[in-house]
GROMACS .gro file of C-alpha atoms in nm:
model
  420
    1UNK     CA    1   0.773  -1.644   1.588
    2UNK     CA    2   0.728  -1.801   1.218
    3UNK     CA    3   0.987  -1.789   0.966
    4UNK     CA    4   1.010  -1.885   0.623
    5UNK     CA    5   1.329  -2.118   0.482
    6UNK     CA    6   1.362  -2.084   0.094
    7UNK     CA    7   1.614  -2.325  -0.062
    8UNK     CA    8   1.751  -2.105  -0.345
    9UNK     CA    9   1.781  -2.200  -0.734
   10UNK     CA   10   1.449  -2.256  -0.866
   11UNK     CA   11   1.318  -2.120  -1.205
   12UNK     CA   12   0.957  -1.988  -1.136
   13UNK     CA   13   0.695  -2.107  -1.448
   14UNK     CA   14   0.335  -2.098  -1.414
   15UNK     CA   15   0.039  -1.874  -1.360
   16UNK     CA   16  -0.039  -1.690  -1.053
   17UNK     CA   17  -0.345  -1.467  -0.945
   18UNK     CA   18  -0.272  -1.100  -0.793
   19UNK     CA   19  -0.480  -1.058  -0.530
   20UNK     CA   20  -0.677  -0.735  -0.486
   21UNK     CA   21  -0.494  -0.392  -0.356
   22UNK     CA   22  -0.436  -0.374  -0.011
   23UNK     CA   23  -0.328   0.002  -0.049
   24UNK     CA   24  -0.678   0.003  -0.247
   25UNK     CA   25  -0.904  -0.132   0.035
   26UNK     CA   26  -0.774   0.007   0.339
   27UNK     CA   27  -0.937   0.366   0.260
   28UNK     CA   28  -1.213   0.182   0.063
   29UNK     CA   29  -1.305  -0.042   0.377
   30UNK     CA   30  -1.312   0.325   0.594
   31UNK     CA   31  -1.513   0.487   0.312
   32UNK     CA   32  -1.800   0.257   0.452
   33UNK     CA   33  -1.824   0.465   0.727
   34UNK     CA   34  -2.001   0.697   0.505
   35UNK     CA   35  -2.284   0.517   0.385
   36UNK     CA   36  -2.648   0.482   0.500
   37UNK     CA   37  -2.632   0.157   0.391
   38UNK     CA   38  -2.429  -0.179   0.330
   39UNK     CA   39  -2.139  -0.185   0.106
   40UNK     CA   40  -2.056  -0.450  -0.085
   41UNK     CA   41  -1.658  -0.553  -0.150
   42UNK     CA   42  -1.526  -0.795  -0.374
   43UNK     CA   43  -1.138  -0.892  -0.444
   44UNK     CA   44  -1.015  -0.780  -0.036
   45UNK     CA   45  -0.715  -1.025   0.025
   46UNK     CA   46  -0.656  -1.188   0.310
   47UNK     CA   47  -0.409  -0.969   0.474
   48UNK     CA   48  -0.307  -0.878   0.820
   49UNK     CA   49  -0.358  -0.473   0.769
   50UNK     CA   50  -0.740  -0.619   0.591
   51UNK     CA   51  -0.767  -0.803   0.945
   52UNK     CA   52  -0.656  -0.462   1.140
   53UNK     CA   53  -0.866  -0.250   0.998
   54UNK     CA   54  -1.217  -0.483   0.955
   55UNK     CA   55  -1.136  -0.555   1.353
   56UNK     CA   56  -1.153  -0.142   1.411
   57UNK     CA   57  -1.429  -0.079   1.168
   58UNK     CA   58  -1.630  -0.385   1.383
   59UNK     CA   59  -1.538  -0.240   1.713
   60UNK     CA   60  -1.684   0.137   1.574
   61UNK     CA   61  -2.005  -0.107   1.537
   62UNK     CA   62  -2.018  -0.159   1.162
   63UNK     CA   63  -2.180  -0.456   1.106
   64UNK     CA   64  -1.957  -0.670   0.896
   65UNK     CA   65  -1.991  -0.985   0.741
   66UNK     CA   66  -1.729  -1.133   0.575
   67UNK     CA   67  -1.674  -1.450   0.285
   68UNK     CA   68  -1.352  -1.524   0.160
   69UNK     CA   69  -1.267  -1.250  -0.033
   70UNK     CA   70  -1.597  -1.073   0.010
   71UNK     CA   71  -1.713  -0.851   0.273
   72UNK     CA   72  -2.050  -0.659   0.342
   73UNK     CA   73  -2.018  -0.367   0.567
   74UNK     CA   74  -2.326  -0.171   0.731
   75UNK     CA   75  -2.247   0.175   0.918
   76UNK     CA   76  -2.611   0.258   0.966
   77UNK     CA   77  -2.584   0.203   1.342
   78UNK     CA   78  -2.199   0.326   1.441
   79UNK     CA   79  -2.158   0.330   1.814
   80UNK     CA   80  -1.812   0.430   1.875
   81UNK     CA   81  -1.624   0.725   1.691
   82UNK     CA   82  -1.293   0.625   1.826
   83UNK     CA   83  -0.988   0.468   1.685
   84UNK     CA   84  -0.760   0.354   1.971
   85UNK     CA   85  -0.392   0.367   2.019
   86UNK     CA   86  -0.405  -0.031   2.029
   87UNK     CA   87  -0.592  -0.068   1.719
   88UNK     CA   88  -0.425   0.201   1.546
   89UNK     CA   89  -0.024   0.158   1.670
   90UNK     CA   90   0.027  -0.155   1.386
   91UNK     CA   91  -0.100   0.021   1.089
   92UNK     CA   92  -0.083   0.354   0.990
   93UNK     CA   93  -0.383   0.336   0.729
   94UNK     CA   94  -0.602   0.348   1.045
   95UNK     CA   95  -0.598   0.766   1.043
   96UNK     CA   96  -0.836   0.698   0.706
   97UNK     CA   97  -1.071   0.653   0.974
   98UNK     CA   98  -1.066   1.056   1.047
   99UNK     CA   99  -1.222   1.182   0.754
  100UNK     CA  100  -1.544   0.972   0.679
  101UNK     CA  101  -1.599   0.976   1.099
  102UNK     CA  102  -1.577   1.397   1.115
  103UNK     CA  103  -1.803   1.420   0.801
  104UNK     CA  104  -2.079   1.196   0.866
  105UNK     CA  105  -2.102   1.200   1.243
  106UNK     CA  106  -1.929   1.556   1.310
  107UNK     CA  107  -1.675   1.393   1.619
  108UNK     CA  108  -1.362   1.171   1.608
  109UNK     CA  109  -1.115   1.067   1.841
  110UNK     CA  110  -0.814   0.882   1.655
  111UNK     CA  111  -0.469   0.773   1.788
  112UNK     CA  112  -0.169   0.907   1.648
  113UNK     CA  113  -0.063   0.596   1.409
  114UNK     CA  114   0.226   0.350   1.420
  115UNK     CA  115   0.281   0.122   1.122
  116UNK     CA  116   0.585   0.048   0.937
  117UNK     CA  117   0.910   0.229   1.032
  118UNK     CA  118   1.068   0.327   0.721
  119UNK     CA  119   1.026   0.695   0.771
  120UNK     CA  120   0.899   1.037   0.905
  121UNK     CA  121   0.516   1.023   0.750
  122UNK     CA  122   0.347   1.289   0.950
  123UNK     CA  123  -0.022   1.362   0.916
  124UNK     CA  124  -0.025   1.702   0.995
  125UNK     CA  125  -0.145   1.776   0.616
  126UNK     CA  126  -0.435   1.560   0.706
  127UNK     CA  127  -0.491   1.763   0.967
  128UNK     CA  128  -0.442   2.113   0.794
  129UNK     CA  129  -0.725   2.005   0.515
  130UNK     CA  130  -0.965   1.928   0.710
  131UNK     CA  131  -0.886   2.288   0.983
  132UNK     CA  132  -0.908   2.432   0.635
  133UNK     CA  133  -1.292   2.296   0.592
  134UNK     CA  134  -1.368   2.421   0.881
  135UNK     CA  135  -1.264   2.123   1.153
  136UNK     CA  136  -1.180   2.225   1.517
  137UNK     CA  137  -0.874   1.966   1.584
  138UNK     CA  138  -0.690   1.936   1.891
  139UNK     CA  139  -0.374   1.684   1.983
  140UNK     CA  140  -0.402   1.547   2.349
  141UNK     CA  141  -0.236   1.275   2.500
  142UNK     CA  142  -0.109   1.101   2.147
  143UNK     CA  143  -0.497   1.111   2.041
  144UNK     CA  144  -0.640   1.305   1.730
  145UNK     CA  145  -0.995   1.509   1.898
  146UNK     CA  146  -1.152   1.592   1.563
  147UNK     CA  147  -1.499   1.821   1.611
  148UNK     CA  148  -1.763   1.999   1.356
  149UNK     CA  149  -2.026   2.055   1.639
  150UNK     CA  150  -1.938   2.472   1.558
  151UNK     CA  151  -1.989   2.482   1.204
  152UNK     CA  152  -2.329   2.556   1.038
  153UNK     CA  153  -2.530   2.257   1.007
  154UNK     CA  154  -2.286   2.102   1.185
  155UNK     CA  155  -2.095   1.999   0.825
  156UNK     CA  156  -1.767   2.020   0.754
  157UNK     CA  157  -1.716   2.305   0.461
  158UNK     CA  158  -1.586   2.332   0.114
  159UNK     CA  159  -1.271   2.473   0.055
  160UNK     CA  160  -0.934   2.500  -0.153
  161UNK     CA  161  -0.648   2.321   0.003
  162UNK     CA  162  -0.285   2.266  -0.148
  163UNK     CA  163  -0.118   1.975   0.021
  164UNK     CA  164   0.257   2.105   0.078
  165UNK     CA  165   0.381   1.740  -0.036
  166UNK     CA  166   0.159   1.480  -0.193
  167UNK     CA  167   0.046   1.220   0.022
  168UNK     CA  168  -0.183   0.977  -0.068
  169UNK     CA  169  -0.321   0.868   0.255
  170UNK     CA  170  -0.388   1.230   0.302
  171UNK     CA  171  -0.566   1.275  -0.032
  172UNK     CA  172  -0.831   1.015   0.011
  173UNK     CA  173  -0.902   1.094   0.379
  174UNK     CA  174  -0.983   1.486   0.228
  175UNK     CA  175  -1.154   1.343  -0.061
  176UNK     CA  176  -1.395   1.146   0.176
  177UNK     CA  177  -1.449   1.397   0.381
  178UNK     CA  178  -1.509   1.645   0.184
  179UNK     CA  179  -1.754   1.420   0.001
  180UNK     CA  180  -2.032   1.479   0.277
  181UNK     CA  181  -1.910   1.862   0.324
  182UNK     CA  182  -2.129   2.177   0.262
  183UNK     CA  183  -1.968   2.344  -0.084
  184UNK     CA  184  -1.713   2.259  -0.301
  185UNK     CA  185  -1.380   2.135  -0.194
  186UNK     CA  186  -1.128   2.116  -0.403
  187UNK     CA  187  -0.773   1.928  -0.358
  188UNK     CA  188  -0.446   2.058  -0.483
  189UNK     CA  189  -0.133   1.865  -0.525
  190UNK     CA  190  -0.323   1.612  -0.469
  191UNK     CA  191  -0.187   1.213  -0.533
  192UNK     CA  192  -0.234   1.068  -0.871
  193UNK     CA  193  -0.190   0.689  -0.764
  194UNK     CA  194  -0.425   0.418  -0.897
  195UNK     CA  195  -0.584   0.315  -0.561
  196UNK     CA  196  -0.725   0.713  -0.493
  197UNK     CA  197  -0.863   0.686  -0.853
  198UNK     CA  198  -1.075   0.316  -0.710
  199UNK     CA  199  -1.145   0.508  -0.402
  200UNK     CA  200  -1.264   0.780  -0.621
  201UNK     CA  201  -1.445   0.567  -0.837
  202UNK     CA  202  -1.640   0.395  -0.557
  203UNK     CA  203  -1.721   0.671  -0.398
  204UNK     CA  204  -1.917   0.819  -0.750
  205UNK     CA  205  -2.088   0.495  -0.740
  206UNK     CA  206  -2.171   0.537  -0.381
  207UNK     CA  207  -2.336   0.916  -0.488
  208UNK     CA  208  -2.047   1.162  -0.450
  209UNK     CA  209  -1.968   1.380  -0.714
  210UNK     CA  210  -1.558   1.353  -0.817
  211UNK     CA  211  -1.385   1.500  -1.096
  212UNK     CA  212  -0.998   1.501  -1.178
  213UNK     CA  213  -0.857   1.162  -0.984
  214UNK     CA  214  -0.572   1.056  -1.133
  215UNK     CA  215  -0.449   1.397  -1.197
  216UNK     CA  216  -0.292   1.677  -0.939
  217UNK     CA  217  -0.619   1.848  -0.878
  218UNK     CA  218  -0.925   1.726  -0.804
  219UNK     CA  219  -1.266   1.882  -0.698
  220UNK     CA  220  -1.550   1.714  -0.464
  221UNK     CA  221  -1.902   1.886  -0.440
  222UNK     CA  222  -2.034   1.781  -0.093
  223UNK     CA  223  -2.372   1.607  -0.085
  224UNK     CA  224  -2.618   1.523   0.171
  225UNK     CA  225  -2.551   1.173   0.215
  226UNK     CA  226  -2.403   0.862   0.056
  227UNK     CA  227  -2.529   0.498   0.001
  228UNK     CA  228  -2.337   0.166  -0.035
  229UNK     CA  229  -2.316   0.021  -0.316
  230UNK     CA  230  -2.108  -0.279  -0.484
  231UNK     CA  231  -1.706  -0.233  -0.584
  232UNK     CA  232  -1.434  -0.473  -0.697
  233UNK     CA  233  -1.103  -0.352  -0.557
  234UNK     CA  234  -0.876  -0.274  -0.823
  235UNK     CA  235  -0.550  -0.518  -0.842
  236UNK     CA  236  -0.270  -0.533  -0.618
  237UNK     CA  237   0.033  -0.370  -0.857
  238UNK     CA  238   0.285  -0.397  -0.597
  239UNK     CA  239   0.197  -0.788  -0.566
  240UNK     CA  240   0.208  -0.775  -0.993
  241UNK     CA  241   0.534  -0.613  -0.958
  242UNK     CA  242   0.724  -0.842  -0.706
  243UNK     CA  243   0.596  -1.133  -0.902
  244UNK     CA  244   0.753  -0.991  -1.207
  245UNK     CA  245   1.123  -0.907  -1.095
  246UNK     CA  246   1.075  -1.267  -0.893
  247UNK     CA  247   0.998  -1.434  -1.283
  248UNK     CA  248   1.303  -1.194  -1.389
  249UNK     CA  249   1.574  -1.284  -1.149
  250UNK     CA  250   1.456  -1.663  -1.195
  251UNK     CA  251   1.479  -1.677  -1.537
  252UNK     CA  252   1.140  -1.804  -1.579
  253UNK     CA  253   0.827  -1.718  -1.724
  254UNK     CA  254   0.511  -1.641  -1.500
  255UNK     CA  255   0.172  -1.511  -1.633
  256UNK     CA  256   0.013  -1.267  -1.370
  257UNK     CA  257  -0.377  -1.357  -1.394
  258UNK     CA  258  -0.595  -1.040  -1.247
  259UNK     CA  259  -0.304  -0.788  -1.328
  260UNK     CA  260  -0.348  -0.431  -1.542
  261UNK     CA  261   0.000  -0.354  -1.706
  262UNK     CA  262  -0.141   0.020  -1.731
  263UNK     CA  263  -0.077   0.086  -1.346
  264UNK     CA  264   0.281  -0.066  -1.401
  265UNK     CA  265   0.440   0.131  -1.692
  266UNK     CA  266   0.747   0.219  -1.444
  267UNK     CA  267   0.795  -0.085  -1.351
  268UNK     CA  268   0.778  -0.267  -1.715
  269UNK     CA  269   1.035   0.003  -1.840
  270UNK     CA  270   1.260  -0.085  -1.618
  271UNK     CA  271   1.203  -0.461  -1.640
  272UNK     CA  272   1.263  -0.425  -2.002
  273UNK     CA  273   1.549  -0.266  -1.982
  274UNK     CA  274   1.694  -0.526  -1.733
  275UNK     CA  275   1.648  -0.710  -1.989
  276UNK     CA  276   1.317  -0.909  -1.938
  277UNK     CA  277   1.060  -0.952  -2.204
  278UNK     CA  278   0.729  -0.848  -2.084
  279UNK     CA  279   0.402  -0.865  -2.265
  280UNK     CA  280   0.050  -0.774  -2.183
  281UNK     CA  281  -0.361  -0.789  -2.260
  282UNK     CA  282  -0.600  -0.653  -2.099
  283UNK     CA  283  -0.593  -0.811  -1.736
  284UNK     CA  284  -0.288  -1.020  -1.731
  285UNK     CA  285   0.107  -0.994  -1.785
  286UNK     CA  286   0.386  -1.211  -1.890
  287UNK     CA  287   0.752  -1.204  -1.759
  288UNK     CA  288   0.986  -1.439  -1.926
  289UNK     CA  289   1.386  -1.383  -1.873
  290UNK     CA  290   1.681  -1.630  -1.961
  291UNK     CA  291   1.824  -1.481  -1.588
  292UNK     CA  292   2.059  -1.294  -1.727
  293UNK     CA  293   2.019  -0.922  -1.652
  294UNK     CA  294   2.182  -0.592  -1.674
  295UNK     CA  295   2.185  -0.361  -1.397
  296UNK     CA  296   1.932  -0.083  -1.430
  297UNK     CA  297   1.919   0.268  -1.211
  298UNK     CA  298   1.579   0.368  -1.040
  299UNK     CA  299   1.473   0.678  -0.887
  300UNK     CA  300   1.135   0.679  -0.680
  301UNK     CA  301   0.882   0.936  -0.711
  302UNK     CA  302   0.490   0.976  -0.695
  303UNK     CA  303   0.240   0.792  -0.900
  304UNK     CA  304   0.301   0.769  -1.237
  305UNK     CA  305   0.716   0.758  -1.179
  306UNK     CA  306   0.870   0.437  -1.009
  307UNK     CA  307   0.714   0.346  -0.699
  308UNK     CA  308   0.865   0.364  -0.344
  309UNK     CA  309   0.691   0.026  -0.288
  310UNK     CA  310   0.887  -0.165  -0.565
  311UNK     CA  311   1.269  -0.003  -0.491
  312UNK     CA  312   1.347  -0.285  -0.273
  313UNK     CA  313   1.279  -0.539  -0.488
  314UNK     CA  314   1.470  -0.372  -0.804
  315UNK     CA  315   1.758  -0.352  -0.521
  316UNK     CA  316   1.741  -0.741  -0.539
  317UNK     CA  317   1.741  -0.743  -0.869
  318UNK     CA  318   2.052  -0.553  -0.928
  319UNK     CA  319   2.209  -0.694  -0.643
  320UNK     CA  320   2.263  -1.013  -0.936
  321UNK     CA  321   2.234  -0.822  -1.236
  322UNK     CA  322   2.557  -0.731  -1.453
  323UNK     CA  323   2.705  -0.373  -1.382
  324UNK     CA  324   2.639  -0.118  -1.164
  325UNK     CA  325   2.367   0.078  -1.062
  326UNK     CA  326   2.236   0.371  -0.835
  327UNK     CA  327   1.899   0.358  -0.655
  328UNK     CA  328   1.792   0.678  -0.544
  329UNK     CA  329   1.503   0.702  -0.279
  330UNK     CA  330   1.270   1.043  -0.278
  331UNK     CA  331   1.020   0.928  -0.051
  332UNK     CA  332   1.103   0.789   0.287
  333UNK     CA  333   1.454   0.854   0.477
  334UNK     CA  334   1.470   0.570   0.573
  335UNK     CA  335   1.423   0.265   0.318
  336UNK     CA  336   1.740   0.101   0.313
  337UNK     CA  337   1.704  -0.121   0.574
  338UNK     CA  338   1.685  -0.448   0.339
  339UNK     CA  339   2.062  -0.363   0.244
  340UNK     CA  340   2.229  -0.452   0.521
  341UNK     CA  341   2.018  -0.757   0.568
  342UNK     CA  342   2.149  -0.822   0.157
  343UNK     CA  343   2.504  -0.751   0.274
  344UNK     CA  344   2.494  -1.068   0.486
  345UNK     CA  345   2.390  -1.228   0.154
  346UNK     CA  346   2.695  -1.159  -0.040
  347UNK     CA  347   2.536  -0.814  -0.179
  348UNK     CA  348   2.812  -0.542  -0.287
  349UNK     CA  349   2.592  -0.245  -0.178
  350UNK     CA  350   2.718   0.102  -0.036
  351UNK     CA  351   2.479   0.422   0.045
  352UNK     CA  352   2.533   0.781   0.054
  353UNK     CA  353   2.254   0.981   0.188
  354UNK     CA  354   1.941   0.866   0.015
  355UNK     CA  355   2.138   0.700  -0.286
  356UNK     CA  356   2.291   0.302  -0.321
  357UNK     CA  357   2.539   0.219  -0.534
  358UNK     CA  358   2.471  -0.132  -0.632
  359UNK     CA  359   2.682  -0.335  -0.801
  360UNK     CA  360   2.609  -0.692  -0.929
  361UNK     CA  361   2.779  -1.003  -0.823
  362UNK     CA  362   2.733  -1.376  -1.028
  363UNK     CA  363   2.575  -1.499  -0.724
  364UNK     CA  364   2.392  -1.475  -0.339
  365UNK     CA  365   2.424  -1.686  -0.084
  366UNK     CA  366   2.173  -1.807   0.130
  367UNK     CA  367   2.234  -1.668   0.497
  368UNK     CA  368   1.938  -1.628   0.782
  369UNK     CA  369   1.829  -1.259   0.757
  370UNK     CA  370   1.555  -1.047   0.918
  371UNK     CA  371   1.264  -0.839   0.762
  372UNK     CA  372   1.231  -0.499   0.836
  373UNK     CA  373   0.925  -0.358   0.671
  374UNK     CA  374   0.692  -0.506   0.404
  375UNK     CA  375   0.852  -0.446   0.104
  376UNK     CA  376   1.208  -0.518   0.276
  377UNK     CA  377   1.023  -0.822   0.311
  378UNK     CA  378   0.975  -0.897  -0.049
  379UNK     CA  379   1.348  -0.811  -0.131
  380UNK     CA  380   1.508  -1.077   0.123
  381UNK     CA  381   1.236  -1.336  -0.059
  382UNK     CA  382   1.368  -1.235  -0.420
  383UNK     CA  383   1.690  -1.273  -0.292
  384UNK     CA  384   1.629  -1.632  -0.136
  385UNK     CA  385   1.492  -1.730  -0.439
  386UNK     CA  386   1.768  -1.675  -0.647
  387UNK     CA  387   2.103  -1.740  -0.382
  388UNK     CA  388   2.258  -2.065  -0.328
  389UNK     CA  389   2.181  -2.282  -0.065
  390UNK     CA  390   1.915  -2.188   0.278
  391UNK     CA  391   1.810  -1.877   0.314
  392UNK     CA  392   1.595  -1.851   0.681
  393UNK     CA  393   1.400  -1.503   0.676
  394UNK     CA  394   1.287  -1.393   1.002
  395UNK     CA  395   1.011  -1.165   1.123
  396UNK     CA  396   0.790  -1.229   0.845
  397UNK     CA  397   0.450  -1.088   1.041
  398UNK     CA  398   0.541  -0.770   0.789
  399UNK     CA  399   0.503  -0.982   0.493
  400UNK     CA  400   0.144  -1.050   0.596
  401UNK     CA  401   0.059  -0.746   0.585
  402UNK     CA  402   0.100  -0.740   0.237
  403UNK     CA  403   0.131  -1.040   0.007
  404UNK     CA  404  -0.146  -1.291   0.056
  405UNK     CA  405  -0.064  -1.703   0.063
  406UNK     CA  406   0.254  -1.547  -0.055
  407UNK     CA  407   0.491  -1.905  -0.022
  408UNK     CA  408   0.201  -2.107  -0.161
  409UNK     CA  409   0.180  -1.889  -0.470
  410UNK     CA  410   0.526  -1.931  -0.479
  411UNK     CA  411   0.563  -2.269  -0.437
  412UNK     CA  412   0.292  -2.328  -0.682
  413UNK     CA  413   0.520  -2.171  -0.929
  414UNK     CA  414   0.820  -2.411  -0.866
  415UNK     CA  415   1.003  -2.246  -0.556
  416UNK     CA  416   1.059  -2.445  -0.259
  417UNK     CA  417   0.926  -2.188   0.085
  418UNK     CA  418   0.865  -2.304   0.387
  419UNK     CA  419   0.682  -2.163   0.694
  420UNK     CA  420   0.808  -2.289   1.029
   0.00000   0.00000   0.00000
């Protein structure tokens, strides 16, 4: 199994490109499922969960070709409207598939999903939307049966849904599927993050009509049918962001080319406060930081407040940062699996409940540690960057599924990562 080794004490200078969103393509790659005709993709990173998810789409028999960091994708001849338990048990952005498969062909069979296990993320509110436009949906043997073969025309139909907690898996798959329905659907509660409002966006281009992404309510009027058309995934702000603390706790200075300091106003706050100066133009952002830094508390919450996907790598952050902080988690029970993996690194870090009191030591020590989940991933990389000595990080198969050429960006930056 590969493993990186990252001999600590590098300053990172330099310019590195963020790749585009995986969180952005995933539902973006299943919205082709829609169209009459080929979609055209630019910016999709070379990621593991990209791989997962092209590999189902292909297997459905969309027609894919695929060029670096361009892919065409043609659903006019879709053979197979299942998602299986094997395709589906890595990555739980495969239940995106749901949504676009019920509306356009009226039948889906999809596999409970597996993915990353920091957490209880059901997808019963997926399921509740689309009962609530009409969708007969049974759960048999760990599989999804999704039907619209009742329902006049056979369409799924328009209706007012208020999602009990925002998710924003949840919101796109309603938001494509209601995007073929009969009616008016509108979405309440609904997520506000940057990658439903390029979903959203591509879909308009692809003929839907979508008002009020980026906001807690928005409204779809179903049409007929939808076309391809040509998109350019939005950037990765979770790659901008781990970049940025990694420039922070370096003490360096690293320009992020293809990043939108807009989608990262949490995240530059706090930066700034920990006492980092950042600067910004229209698509890139600057990090410089003499490495010293003050200890700074977060609290996650939905899109616009601090992300979930970034507390890990603040954790690192404070874990060397002068004073003490608290980092509060409001999203998944259970996202503190990078601190015990820390502890072995020197960290002082103790949790109550969904709180960790942090507080910052002079240095880290490199020690062999194992990832957990993606951005657990990231954190244990920060940390190697910055501790003395060898740090050996195993388990890294999570990372891919996130950061793409992540150790050669680094290393073209000054670090010293190697895969083994």
């Amino acid at each position: 199994m590969e493993k990186l080794i990252i001999q600590g004490g590098s300053r990172l200078n330099g310019e590195v490109t963020i790749s585009g969103a995986k969180n952005a393509a995933l539902p973006i790659l299943c919205a082709s499922l829609l169209a009459e005709t080929p979609l055209h993709l630019s910016s999709i990173a070379a990621l593991k969960d990209i791989d997962t998810t092209i590999k189902l789409l292909d297997m459905m028999g969309v027609k894919i070709t695929r060029n670096t960091s361009e892919v065409t994708l043609d659903a006019s001849d879709v053979t197979s409207f299942e998602a299986t338990y094997e395709m589906v048990k890595t990555m739980r952005a495969s239940i995106l598939v749901l949504g676009p498969l019920l509306a356009r062909f009226g039948t889906a069979r999809v596999s409970l999903p597996g993915g990353c296990a920091i957490g209880s993320r059901p997808v019963d509110l997926h399921i509740k939307g689309l009962q609530a436009m009409g969708a007969a949906i049974h759960i048999t043997h760990g599989y999804i049966q999704a039907s619209t073969l009742h329902l006049p025309n056979r369409r799924l139909q328009g209706a007012r849904y208020y999602m009990d907690m925002v998710t924003v898996t949840g919101t796109e798959n309603l938001m494509m599927a209601a995007a073929l329905a009969e009616g008016t659907t509108v979405l309440e509660n609904a997520a506000k993050e940057p990658e439903v409002v390029d979903l959203a966006e591509m879909l308009i281009k692809m003929g839907a009509k979508i008002t009020g992404a980026g906001t807690d309510v928005i409204t779809i009027v179903g049409v007929e049918k939808l076309n391809g058309t040509t998109h350019n995934v939005v950037c990765d702000r979770i790659e901008a962001g781990t970049y940025m603390v990694a420039a922070a706790m370096t003490g360096g200075e690293v320009k992020l080319l293809n990043a939108r300091a807009d989608l990262l106003d949490a995240v530059i706050e706090k930066l700034r406060d920990a006492g980092a100066t950042v600067t910004s133009d229209a698509n890139s952002i600057t990090v410089k930081s003499d490495g010293k830094l003050k200890a700074v508390n977060i609290r996650t919450a939905p899109h616009p407040a601090f992300p979930t996907d970034m507390q890990a790598q603040f954790m690192a952050l404070n874990v060397i940062a002068e004073g003490v902080s608290k980092v509060t988690e409001t999203i998944f029970e259970n996202r503190f699996m990078h601190v015990q993996e820390m502890q072995r690194m020197g960290a002082d870090i103790s949790i109550d409940g969904n709180t960790a009191l942090v507080k910052g030591i002079e240095f880290l020590d490199g020690a062999t540690v194992m990832a957990t989940d993606l951005r657990a991933s990231a954190s244990l990389v920060l940390a190697g960057l910055v501790a003395r000595g060898e740090t050996v990080i195993e388990r890294i198969y999570h990372l891919d599924r996130g950061y793409e050429h992540l150790e050669a960006k680094l290393n073209a930056l000054g670090a010293n990562v190697k895969r083994v």
